[in-house]
Amino acid sequence: MIAQNYQNVIKKMALASEKYGVSIPELLAVSKKKPASAVAELYAQGQRHFGESYAQEGVEKVEQLQLHNDIVWHFIGPVQSNKTRMIASHFDWVQSVEREKILLRLNQQRPDGLPPLQVLLQMKIGDERSKSGADKNTLLDLLELGSQLEHITIRGLMCIPPPADSQSQQRAYFEQAQQFYHQHQQRFGMDVLSMGMSNDFEMAIACGSTMLRIGTELFGARE
């Protein structure tokens, strides 16, 4: 089923990109709560970018699949201070940075022999108190700080909007991130806008997403 799901997602991405006249985004396969064997199965289809939300589980998969040394591992979950060393040592990207303390720890704990950690800043969208993310002023402070760090390269933004009742509401949420991204893209050299998941990726593509985070559509429902 994974191979068929993958082809279906690729087709849907291409159709949406053609519909809205935009480039096809990068596909990040969200493999959290799925076994390493499922990652290997999708890898065999040509997928290379995989996302994990739990540090320990992610590191175990990185180590189990280290023979597939061209996998690009993204950490996409909330970053806890006591997990930054583990994340900085094993992942290629971190998509969920929202605090100065975390950014500084990731920079400090990135091993010297590895290339800079590719970082996305998580932007708060909507008014849900439970949602993570930094407000616009904090984002600007983090962008300034990130430009001065040796072991960090800030590539852009990530967002997780609140649940929406319609595609027009989805679009309104994504346009908030798109507007901020375009406003500051050139100044800070950003080239990645990570938004869109299994239930809303068509509207994310319409709003210029450059990276989709797809789990359920690829691997099926999580237990």
Coordinates of N, CA and C in Angstrom, one line a residue:
M1 N 0.8 -1.2 0.0 CA 0.0 0.0 0.0 C 0.9 1.3 0.0
I2 N 2.0 1.2 0.7 CA 2.8 2.4 0.7 C 3.3 2.9 -0.6
A3 N 3.6 2.0 -1.5 CA 4.1 2.3 -2.9 C 2.9 3.0 -3.6
Q4 N 1.7 2.4 -3.5 CA 0.6 3.0 -4.2 C 0.2 4.4 -3.6
N5 N 0.2 4.5 -2.3 CA 0.0 5.8 -1.6 C 0.9 6.8 -2.1
Y6 N 2.2 6.4 -2.2 CA 3.2 7.4 -2.6 C 2.9 7.9 -4.0
Q7 N 2.6 7.0 -4.9 CA 2.3 7.5 -6.3 C 1.1 8.4 -6.3
N8 N 0.1 8.1 -5.5 CA -1.1 8.9 -5.4 C -0.8 10.3 -4.9
V9 N 0.0 10.4 -3.9 CA 0.4 11.7 -3.3 C 1.2 12.5 -4.3
I10 N 2.1 11.9 -5.0 CA 2.9 12.6 -6.0 C 2.0 13.1 -7.1
K11 N 1.0 12.3 -7.5 CA 0.1 12.7 -8.5 C -0.8 13.9 -8.1
K12 N -1.3 13.8 -6.8 CA -2.1 14.9 -6.3 C -1.3 16.2 -6.2
M13 N 0.0 16.1 -5.8 CA 0.9 17.3 -5.7 C 1.1 17.9 -7.1
A14 N 1.3 17.1 -8.1 CA 1.5 17.6 -9.4 C 0.2 18.3 -9.9
L15 N -0.9 17.7 -9.7 CA -2.2 18.3 -10.2 C -2.4 19.6 -9.5
A16 N -2.2 19.7 -8.2 CA -2.5 20.9 -7.5 C -1.5 22.0 -7.9
S17 N -0.3 21.6 -8.1 CA 0.7 22.6 -8.6 C 0.4 23.2 -10.0
E18 N -0.1 22.3 -10.8 CA -0.5 22.7 -12.2 C -1.7 23.6 -12.1
K19 N -2.7 23.2 -11.2 CA -3.9 24.0 -11.1 C -3.7 25.4 -10.7
Y20 N -2.7 25.6 -9.7 CA -2.5 26.9 -9.2 C -1.2 27.6 -9.8
G21 N -0.6 27.0 -10.8 CA 0.5 27.6 -11.5 C 1.7 27.8 -10.7
V22 N 2.0 26.9 -9.8 CA 3.2 27.0 -8.9 C 4.1 25.8 -9.0
S23 N 5.3 25.9 -8.5 CA 6.2 24.8 -8.5 C 5.8 23.7 -7.6
I24 N 6.1 22.4 -7.9 CA 5.8 21.3 -7.0 C 6.7 21.3 -5.8
P25 N 6.1 21.3 -4.6 CA 6.9 21.4 -3.4 C 7.8 20.1 -3.1
E26 N 8.7 20.2 -2.2 CA 9.4 19.0 -1.7 C 8.5 18.2 -0.8
L27 N 8.5 16.9 -0.9 CA 7.7 16.1 -0.1 C 8.5 15.6 1.1
L28 N 8.1 15.9 2.3 CA 8.6 15.3 3.5 C 7.7 14.3 4.1
A29 N 8.2 13.0 4.1 CA 7.3 11.9 4.6 C 7.4 11.8 6.1
V30 N 6.3 12.1 6.8 CA 6.3 12.1 8.2 C 6.1 10.6 8.7
S31 N 7.2 10.1 9.3 CA 7.3 8.7 9.6 C 7.2 8.4 11.1
K32 N 6.8 9.4 11.9 CA 6.7 9.2 13.3 C 5.7 8.1 13.6
K33 N 6.0 7.3 14.6 CA 5.1 6.1 15.0 C 5.0 5.1 13.9
K34 N 5.9 5.1 13.0 CA 5.9 4.0 11.9 C 7.3 3.3 12.0
P35 N 7.3 2.0 11.7 CA 8.6 1.3 11.9 C 9.6 1.7 10.8
A36 N 10.9 1.4 11.1 CA 11.9 1.6 10.2 C 11.7 0.9 8.9
S37 N 11.0 -0.2 8.9 CA 10.7 -1.0 7.7 C 9.8 -0.2 6.8
A38 N 8.9 0.6 7.3 CA 8.0 1.4 6.5 C 8.8 2.5 5.8
V39 N 9.8 3.1 6.5 CA 10.7 4.1 6.0 C 11.5 3.5 4.8
A40 N 12.0 2.3 5.0 CA 12.8 1.6 4.0 C 12.0 1.3 2.8
E41 N 10.7 1.0 3.0 CA 9.8 0.7 1.9 C 9.6 1.9 1.0
L42 N 9.4 3.1 1.7 CA 9.2 4.3 1.0 C 10.5 4.8 0.3
Y43 N 11.6 4.6 1.0 CA 12.9 4.9 0.4 C 13.1 4.2 -0.9
A44 N 12.6 2.9 -1.0 CA 12.8 2.1 -2.2 C 12.0 2.7 -3.4
Q45 N 11.0 3.6 -3.0 CA 10.2 4.3 -4.1 C 10.9 5.6 -4.5
G46 N 12.0 5.9 -3.9 CA 12.7 7.1 -4.3 C 12.6 8.3 -3.3
Q47 N 11.8 8.1 -2.2 CA 11.7 9.2 -1.2 C 12.9 9.3 -0.4
R48 N 13.4 10.5 -0.1 CA 14.6 10.7 0.7 C 14.4 11.6 1.9
H49 N 13.4 12.4 2.0 CA 13.2 13.3 3.2 C 12.2 12.7 4.1
F50 N 12.6 12.5 5.4 CA 11.7 11.9 6.3 C 11.7 12.7 7.6
G51 N 10.5 12.8 8.2 CA 10.3 13.6 9.4 C 9.9 12.9 10.6
E52 N 10.5 13.2 11.8 CA 10.2 12.5 13.0 C 9.9 13.6 14.1
S53 N 9.0 13.2 15.0 CA 8.5 14.2 16.0 C 9.0 13.9 17.4
Y54 N 9.5 12.7 17.6 CA 10.0 12.3 19.0 C 11.5 11.9 18.9
A55 N 12.3 12.6 19.7 CA 13.7 12.5 19.5 C 14.3 11.1 19.6
Q56 N 13.9 10.4 20.7 CA 14.4 9.0 20.9 C 14.0 8.1 19.8
E57 N 12.7 8.1 19.4 CA 12.3 7.2 18.3 C 13.0 7.6 17.0
G58 N 13.1 8.9 16.8 CA 13.8 9.3 15.5 C 15.3 8.9 15.5
V59 N 16.0 9.0 16.6 CA 17.4 8.6 16.6 C 17.5 7.1 16.4
E60 N 16.6 6.3 17.0 CA 16.7 4.9 16.7 C 16.5 4.5 15.3
K61 N 15.6 5.2 14.6 CA 15.5 5.0 13.1 C 16.7 5.5 12.3
V62 N 17.2 6.6 12.7 CA 18.4 7.1 12.0 C 19.5 6.0 12.1
E63 N 19.7 5.4 13.3 CA 20.7 4.4 13.5 C 20.4 3.1 12.8
Q64 N 19.1 2.7 12.8 CA 18.7 1.5 12.1 C 18.9 1.6 10.6
L65 N 18.8 2.8 10.1 CA 18.8 3.0 8.6 C 20.0 3.7 8.1
Q66 N 21.1 3.6 8.9 CA 22.3 4.4 8.6 C 23.0 3.9 7.3
L67 N 22.7 2.7 6.8 CA 23.2 2.3 5.6 C 22.6 3.0 4.4
H68 N 21.4 3.6 4.6 CA 20.7 4.4 3.6 C 21.2 5.9 3.9
N69 N 22.5 6.1 3.6 CA 23.1 7.3 4.1 C 22.7 8.6 3.3
D70 N 21.9 8.5 2.3 CA 21.4 9.7 1.7 C 20.0 10.1 2.1
I71 N 19.5 9.5 3.2 CA 18.2 9.9 3.8 C 18.5 11.3 4.5
V72 N 17.6 12.2 4.3 CA 17.7 13.5 5.0 C 16.6 13.5 6.1
W73 N 17.1 13.6 7.3 CA 16.3 13.5 8.5 C 15.9 14.8 9.0
H74 N 14.6 15.0 9.2 CA 14.0 16.3 9.7 C 13.4 16.0 11.1
F75 N 13.7 16.9 12.1 CA 13.0 16.8 13.3 C 11.9 17.9 13.3
I76 N 10.6 17.4 13.5 CA 9.5 18.3 13.2 C 8.6 18.5 14.5
G77 N 9.0 17.9 15.6 CA 8.1 18.0 16.8 C 8.6 19.1 17.7
P78 N 7.9 19.3 18.8 CA 8.4 20.3 19.8 C 9.8 20.0 20.3
V79 N 10.7 21.0 20.4 CA 12.1 20.7 20.8 C 12.2 21.0 22.3
Q80 N 12.5 19.9 23.1 CA 12.7 20.1 24.5 C 14.2 20.4 24.8
S81 N 14.4 21.2 25.7 CA 15.8 21.6 26.0 C 16.7 20.4 26.3
N82 N 16.2 19.4 27.0 CA 17.0 18.2 27.3 C 17.2 17.2 26.2
K83 N 16.6 17.6 25.0 CA 16.8 16.7 23.8 C 17.6 17.4 22.7
T84 N 18.0 18.6 22.9 CA 18.7 19.4 21.9 C 20.0 18.7 21.4
R85 N 20.8 18.2 22.3 CA 22.1 17.5 22.0 C 21.8 16.3 21.1
M86 N 20.8 15.5 21.4 CA 20.5 14.4 20.6 C 20.0 14.8 19.2
I87 N 19.2 15.8 19.2 CA 18.6 16.3 17.9 C 19.8 16.9 17.0
A88 N 20.6 17.7 17.7 CA 21.7 18.4 16.9 C 22.7 17.4 16.4
S89 N 22.8 16.3 17.0 CA 23.8 15.3 16.6 C 23.3 14.3 15.5
H90 N 22.0 14.1 15.4 CA 21.5 13.1 14.5 C 20.7 13.5 13.4
F91 N 20.1 14.7 13.4 CA 19.2 15.2 12.4 C 19.9 16.2 11.5
D92 N 19.4 16.3 10.2 CA 19.9 17.3 9.3 C 19.2 18.6 9.3
W93 N 17.9 18.5 9.6 CA 17.0 19.7 9.7 C 16.2 19.6 11.0
V94 N 15.9 20.8 11.5 CA 15.0 21.0 12.6 C 13.9 22.0 12.2
Q95 N 12.7 21.6 12.1 CA 11.6 22.5 11.6 C 10.8 23.2 12.6
S96 N 11.1 23.1 13.9 CA 10.2 23.6 14.9 C 10.8 24.4 16.0
V97 N 11.7 25.3 15.6 CA 12.4 26.2 16.5 C 11.5 27.5 16.7
E98 N 11.3 27.8 18.0 CA 10.4 28.9 18.3 C 11.0 29.8 19.4
R99 N 12.1 29.4 20.0 CA 12.7 30.1 21.1 C 14.2 30.3 21.0
E100 N 14.7 31.4 21.5 CA 16.1 31.7 21.4 C 17.0 30.7 22.1
K101 N 16.5 30.2 23.3 CA 17.3 29.3 24.0 C 17.5 28.0 23.2
I102 N 16.5 27.5 22.5 CA 16.6 26.3 21.7 C 17.6 26.5 20.5
L103 N 17.4 27.7 19.9 CA 18.3 28.0 18.8 C 19.8 28.0 19.2
L104 N 20.1 28.6 20.3 CA 21.4 28.7 20.8 C 22.0 27.3 21.2
R105 N 21.1 26.5 21.9 CA 21.6 25.2 22.3 C 21.9 24.3 21.0
L106 N 21.0 24.4 20.0 CA 21.2 23.6 18.8 C 22.6 24.0 18.2
N107 N 22.8 25.3 18.1 CA 24.1 25.8 17.5 C 25.3 25.3 18.3
Q108 N 25.2 25.4 19.6 CA 26.3 25.0 20.5 C 26.6 23.5 20.5
Q109 N 25.5 22.7 20.3 CA 25.6 21.3 20.4 C 25.7 20.6 19.1
R110 N 25.7 21.3 18.0 CA 26.0 20.7 16.7 C 27.4 20.3 16.6
P111 N 27.7 19.0 16.3 CA 29.1 18.5 16.3 C 29.9 19.2 15.2
D112 N 31.1 19.5 15.5 CA 32.0 20.3 14.5 C 32.1 19.6 13.2
G113 N 32.1 18.2 13.2 CA 32.4 17.5 11.9 C 31.2 17.5 11.0
L114 N 30.0 18.0 11.4 CA 28.8 17.9 10.6 C 28.6 19.3 10.0
P115 N 27.9 19.3 8.8 CA 27.5 20.6 8.2 C 26.5 21.3 9.1
P116 N 26.3 22.6 8.8 CA 25.4 23.4 9.7 C 24.0 22.7 9.7
L117 N 23.4 22.8 10.8 CA 22.0 22.3 11.0 C 21.0 23.2 10.2
Q118 N 20.2 22.7 9.4 CA 19.3 23.4 8.6 C 18.0 23.6 9.5
V119 N 17.6 24.9 9.7 CA 16.6 25.2 10.7 C 15.4 26.0 10.0
L120 N 14.2 25.6 10.4 CA 13.0 26.4 10.1 C 12.5 26.9 11.4
L121 N 12.0 28.2 11.4 CA 11.4 28.7 12.6 C 9.9 28.5 12.5
Q122 N 9.3 28.1 13.6 CA 7.9 27.8 13.6 C 7.1 29.1 13.9
M123 N 6.2 29.4 13.0 CA 5.4 30.6 13.1 C 4.0 30.3 13.7
K124 N 3.6 31.1 14.6 CA 2.3 30.8 15.2 C 1.2 31.4 14.3
I125 N 0.3 30.5 13.9 CA -0.8 30.9 13.0 C -2.2 30.7 13.8
G126 N -3.1 31.7 13.7 CA -4.3 31.6 14.4 C -4.1 31.9 15.9
D127 N -5.2 31.8 16.7 CA -5.2 32.2 18.1 C -5.3 31.1 19.1
E128 N -5.1 29.8 18.6 CA -5.2 28.7 19.5 C -4.0 28.7 20.5
R129 N -4.4 28.8 21.8 CA -3.3 28.8 22.8 C -2.5 27.6 22.9
S130 N -3.1 26.5 22.5 CA -2.4 25.2 22.6 C -1.3 25.0 21.4
K131 N -1.4 25.8 20.4 CA -0.5 25.7 19.3 C 0.8 26.3 19.6
S132 N 1.9 25.7 19.1 CA 3.2 26.2 19.3 C 3.5 27.2 18.2
G133 N 4.6 27.9 18.3 CA 5.0 28.9 17.3 C 5.3 30.2 17.9
A134 N 6.2 31.0 17.2 CA 6.6 32.3 17.6 C 5.8 33.4 16.9
D135 N 5.6 34.5 17.6 CA 4.9 35.6 16.9 C 5.9 36.3 16.0
K136 N 5.4 37.3 15.2 CA 6.2 37.9 14.2 C 7.4 38.7 14.8
N137 N 7.3 39.3 15.9 CA 8.4 40.0 16.5 C 9.5 39.1 16.9
T138 N 9.1 38.0 17.5 CA 10.0 37.0 18.0 C 10.7 36.3 16.8
L139 N 9.9 36.1 15.7 CA 10.5 35.5 14.5 C 11.7 36.4 13.9
L140 N 11.4 37.7 13.9 CA 12.4 38.6 13.4 C 13.7 38.6 14.3
D141 N 13.5 38.5 15.6 CA 14.6 38.4 16.5 C 15.4 37.1 16.3
L142 N 14.7 36.0 16.0 CA 15.4 34.7 15.8 C 16.1 34.7 14.4
L143 N 15.5 35.4 13.4 CA 16.1 35.5 12.1 C 17.4 36.2 12.2
E144 N 17.4 37.3 13.0 CA 18.6 38.1 13.2 C 19.7 37.3 13.9
L145 N 19.3 36.6 15.0 CA 20.2 35.8 15.8 C 20.8 34.7 14.9
G146 N 19.9 34.0 14.2 CA 20.3 32.9 13.4 C 21.4 33.2 12.3
S147 N 21.3 34.4 11.8 CA 22.3 34.9 10.8 C 23.7 35.0 11.3
Q148 N 23.8 35.0 12.7 CA 25.1 35.2 13.3 C 25.7 33.9 13.8
L149 N 25.0 32.8 13.7 CA 25.4 31.5 14.3 C 26.2 30.7 13.4
E150 N 27.2 30.1 13.8 CA 28.2 29.3 13.0 C 27.6 28.0 12.5
H151 N 26.9 27.3 13.4 CA 26.5 25.9 13.1 C 25.0 25.8 12.8
I152 N 24.4 26.9 12.5 CA 23.0 27.0 12.1 C 22.8 27.7 10.8
T153 N 22.0 27.2 9.9 CA 21.5 27.9 8.7 C 20.0 28.0 8.8
I154 N 19.5 29.2 9.0 CA 18.0 29.3 9.0 C 17.5 29.4 7.5
R155 N 16.7 28.4 7.1 CA 16.3 28.3 5.8 C 14.9 28.9 5.5
G156 N 14.1 29.1 6.6 CA 12.8 29.6 6.4 C 11.8 29.4 7.5
L157 N 10.6 29.2 7.2 CA 9.5 29.1 8.2 C 8.7 27.8 8.0
M158 N 8.1 27.4 9.2 CA 7.2 26.3 9.2 C 6.0 26.7 10.0
C159 N 4.8 26.3 9.6 CA 3.6 26.6 10.4 C 2.6 25.4 10.4
I160 N 1.8 25.3 11.5 CA 0.8 24.4 11.7 C -0.5 25.1 12.0
P161 N -1.3 25.5 11.1 CA -2.5 26.2 11.4 C -3.5 25.4 12.2
P162 N -4.5 26.2 12.8 CA -5.6 25.5 13.5 C -6.4 24.7 12.5
P163 N -7.3 23.8 13.0 CA -8.2 23.1 12.1 C -9.1 24.2 11.5
A164 N -9.4 24.0 10.2 CA -10.3 24.9 9.5 C -11.6 24.2 9.0
D165 N -12.6 25.0 8.9 CA -13.9 24.5 8.5 C -14.1 24.5 6.9
S166 N -13.2 25.2 6.2 CA -13.4 25.3 4.8 C -12.0 25.5 4.1
Q167 N -11.9 25.3 2.8 CA -10.7 25.6 2.1 C -10.4 27.1 2.2
S168 N -11.4 27.9 2.2 CA -11.1 29.4 2.2 C -10.5 29.8 3.6
Q169 N -10.9 29.1 4.6 CA -10.3 29.4 5.9 C -8.8 28.8 6.0
Q170 N -8.7 27.6 5.4 CA -7.3 27.1 5.3 C -6.4 28.1 4.6
R171 N -6.9 28.6 3.5 CA -6.1 29.5 2.6 C -5.8 30.8 3.4
A172 N -6.7 31.3 4.2 CA -6.5 32.5 5.0 C -5.4 32.3 6.0
Y173 N -5.3 31.1 6.6 CA -4.3 30.8 7.5 C -2.9 30.7 6.8
F174 N -2.9 30.0 5.7 CA -1.6 29.8 5.0 C -1.1 31.2 4.5
E175 N -2.0 32.0 4.1 CA -1.6 33.3 3.5 C -0.9 34.2 4.6
Q176 N -1.2 34.0 5.9 CA -0.5 34.7 6.9 C 1.0 34.4 6.9
A177 N 1.3 33.1 6.8 CA 2.7 32.7 6.7 C 3.3 33.1 5.4
Q178 N 2.6 33.0 4.3 CA 3.1 33.3 3.0 C 3.5 34.8 3.0
Q179 N 2.7 35.7 3.6 CA 2.9 37.1 3.5 C 4.2 37.5 4.3
F180 N 4.3 36.9 5.5 CA 5.5 37.2 6.3 C 6.8 36.7 5.6
Y181 N 6.6 35.5 5.1 CA 7.8 34.9 4.4 C 8.3 35.7 3.2
H182 N 7.3 36.2 2.4 CA 7.7 37.0 1.2 C 8.3 38.4 1.6
Q183 N 7.7 38.9 2.7 CA 8.1 40.2 3.2 C 9.6 40.2 3.7
H184 N 10.1 39.0 4.2 CA 11.4 39.0 4.8 C 12.3 38.0 4.1
Q185 N 11.9 37.4 3.0 CA 12.6 36.3 2.3 C 14.0 36.8 1.8
Q186 N 14.0 37.9 1.1 CA 15.2 38.4 0.5 C 16.2 38.8 1.6
R187 N 15.7 39.5 2.6 CA 16.6 40.1 3.6 C 17.4 39.0 4.3
F188 N 16.7 37.9 4.6 CA 17.3 36.8 5.4 C 17.7 35.6 4.6
G189 N 17.5 35.7 3.3 CA 17.9 34.5 2.4 C 17.1 33.3 2.6
M190 N 15.9 33.4 2.9 CA 15.0 32.2 3.2 C 14.6 31.6 1.8
D191 N 14.5 30.3 1.8 CA 14.1 29.6 0.6 C 13.1 28.4 0.9
V192 N 12.7 28.3 2.1 CA 11.8 27.2 2.4 C 10.6 27.7 3.2
L193 N 9.4 27.3 2.8 CA 8.2 27.6 3.5 C 7.4 26.3 3.6
S194 N 7.6 25.7 4.8 CA 7.1 24.3 5.1 C 5.6 24.4 5.7
M195 N 4.7 24.1 4.9 CA 3.3 24.1 5.4 C 2.4 23.2 4.5
G196 N 1.5 22.6 5.1 CA 0.6 21.7 4.4 C 0.8 20.3 4.9
M197 N -0.3 19.6 5.3 CA -0.2 18.2 5.8 C -1.3 17.4 5.0
S198 N -1.5 16.2 5.4 CA -2.4 15.3 4.6 C -3.8 15.9 4.4
N199 N -4.3 16.7 5.3 CA -5.7 17.1 5.2 C -5.8 18.5 4.6
D200 N -4.7 19.2 4.3 CA -4.9 20.6 3.8 C -3.8 21.0 2.7
F201 N -3.1 20.0 2.1 CA -1.9 20.3 1.4 C -2.3 21.0 0.0
E202 N -3.5 20.8 -0.5 CA -3.8 21.5 -1.7 C -3.8 23.0 -1.5
M203 N -4.4 23.5 -0.5 CA -4.4 24.9 -0.2 C -3.0 25.4 0.2
A204 N -2.2 24.6 0.8 CA -0.8 25.0 1.1 C 0.0 25.2 -0.2
I205 N -0.2 24.3 -1.1 CA 0.4 24.4 -2.5 C 0.0 25.7 -3.1
A206 N -1.4 26.0 -3.1 CA -1.9 27.2 -3.7 C -1.3 28.5 -3.1
C207 N -0.8 28.4 -1.8 CA -0.3 29.6 -1.1 C 1.3 29.5 -1.1
G208 N 1.9 28.7 -2.0 CA 3.3 28.8 -2.2 C 4.1 28.0 -1.3
S209 N 3.6 26.9 -0.7 CA 4.4 26.0 0.1 C 5.5 25.4 -0.7
T210 N 6.7 25.4 -0.1 CA 7.8 24.7 -0.8 C 8.1 23.3 -0.3
M211 N 7.4 23.0 0.8 CA 7.6 21.7 1.5 C 6.4 21.2 2.2
L212 N 5.9 20.0 1.8 CA 4.7 19.5 2.5 C 5.2 18.4 3.5
R213 N 4.4 18.3 4.6 CA 4.7 17.3 5.6 C 3.6 16.3 5.6
I214 N 3.8 15.2 4.9 CA 2.7 14.2 4.7 C 3.0 12.9 5.5
G215 N 2.0 12.5 6.3 CA 2.2 11.2 7.0 C 1.1 10.2 6.7
T216 N -0.2 10.5 7.1 CA -1.3 9.6 6.9 C -1.5 9.2 5.5
E217 N -1.4 10.1 4.6 CA -1.7 9.8 3.2 C -0.7 8.9 2.6
L218 N 0.5 8.8 3.2 CA 1.6 7.9 2.7 C 1.5 6.6 3.5
F219 N 1.5 6.7 4.8 CA 1.7 5.5 5.7 C 0.4 4.9 6.2
G220 N -0.7 5.6 6.0 CA -2.0 5.2 6.6 C -2.1 5.7 8.0
A221 N -3.2 5.5 8.7 CA -3.5 6.1 10.0 C -2.5 5.5 11.0
R222 N -2.1 6.4 12.0 CA -1.2 5.9 13.1 C -2.0 5.2 14.1
E223 N -1.4 4.2 14.8 CA -2.1 3.5 15.9 C -2.3 4.4 17.1

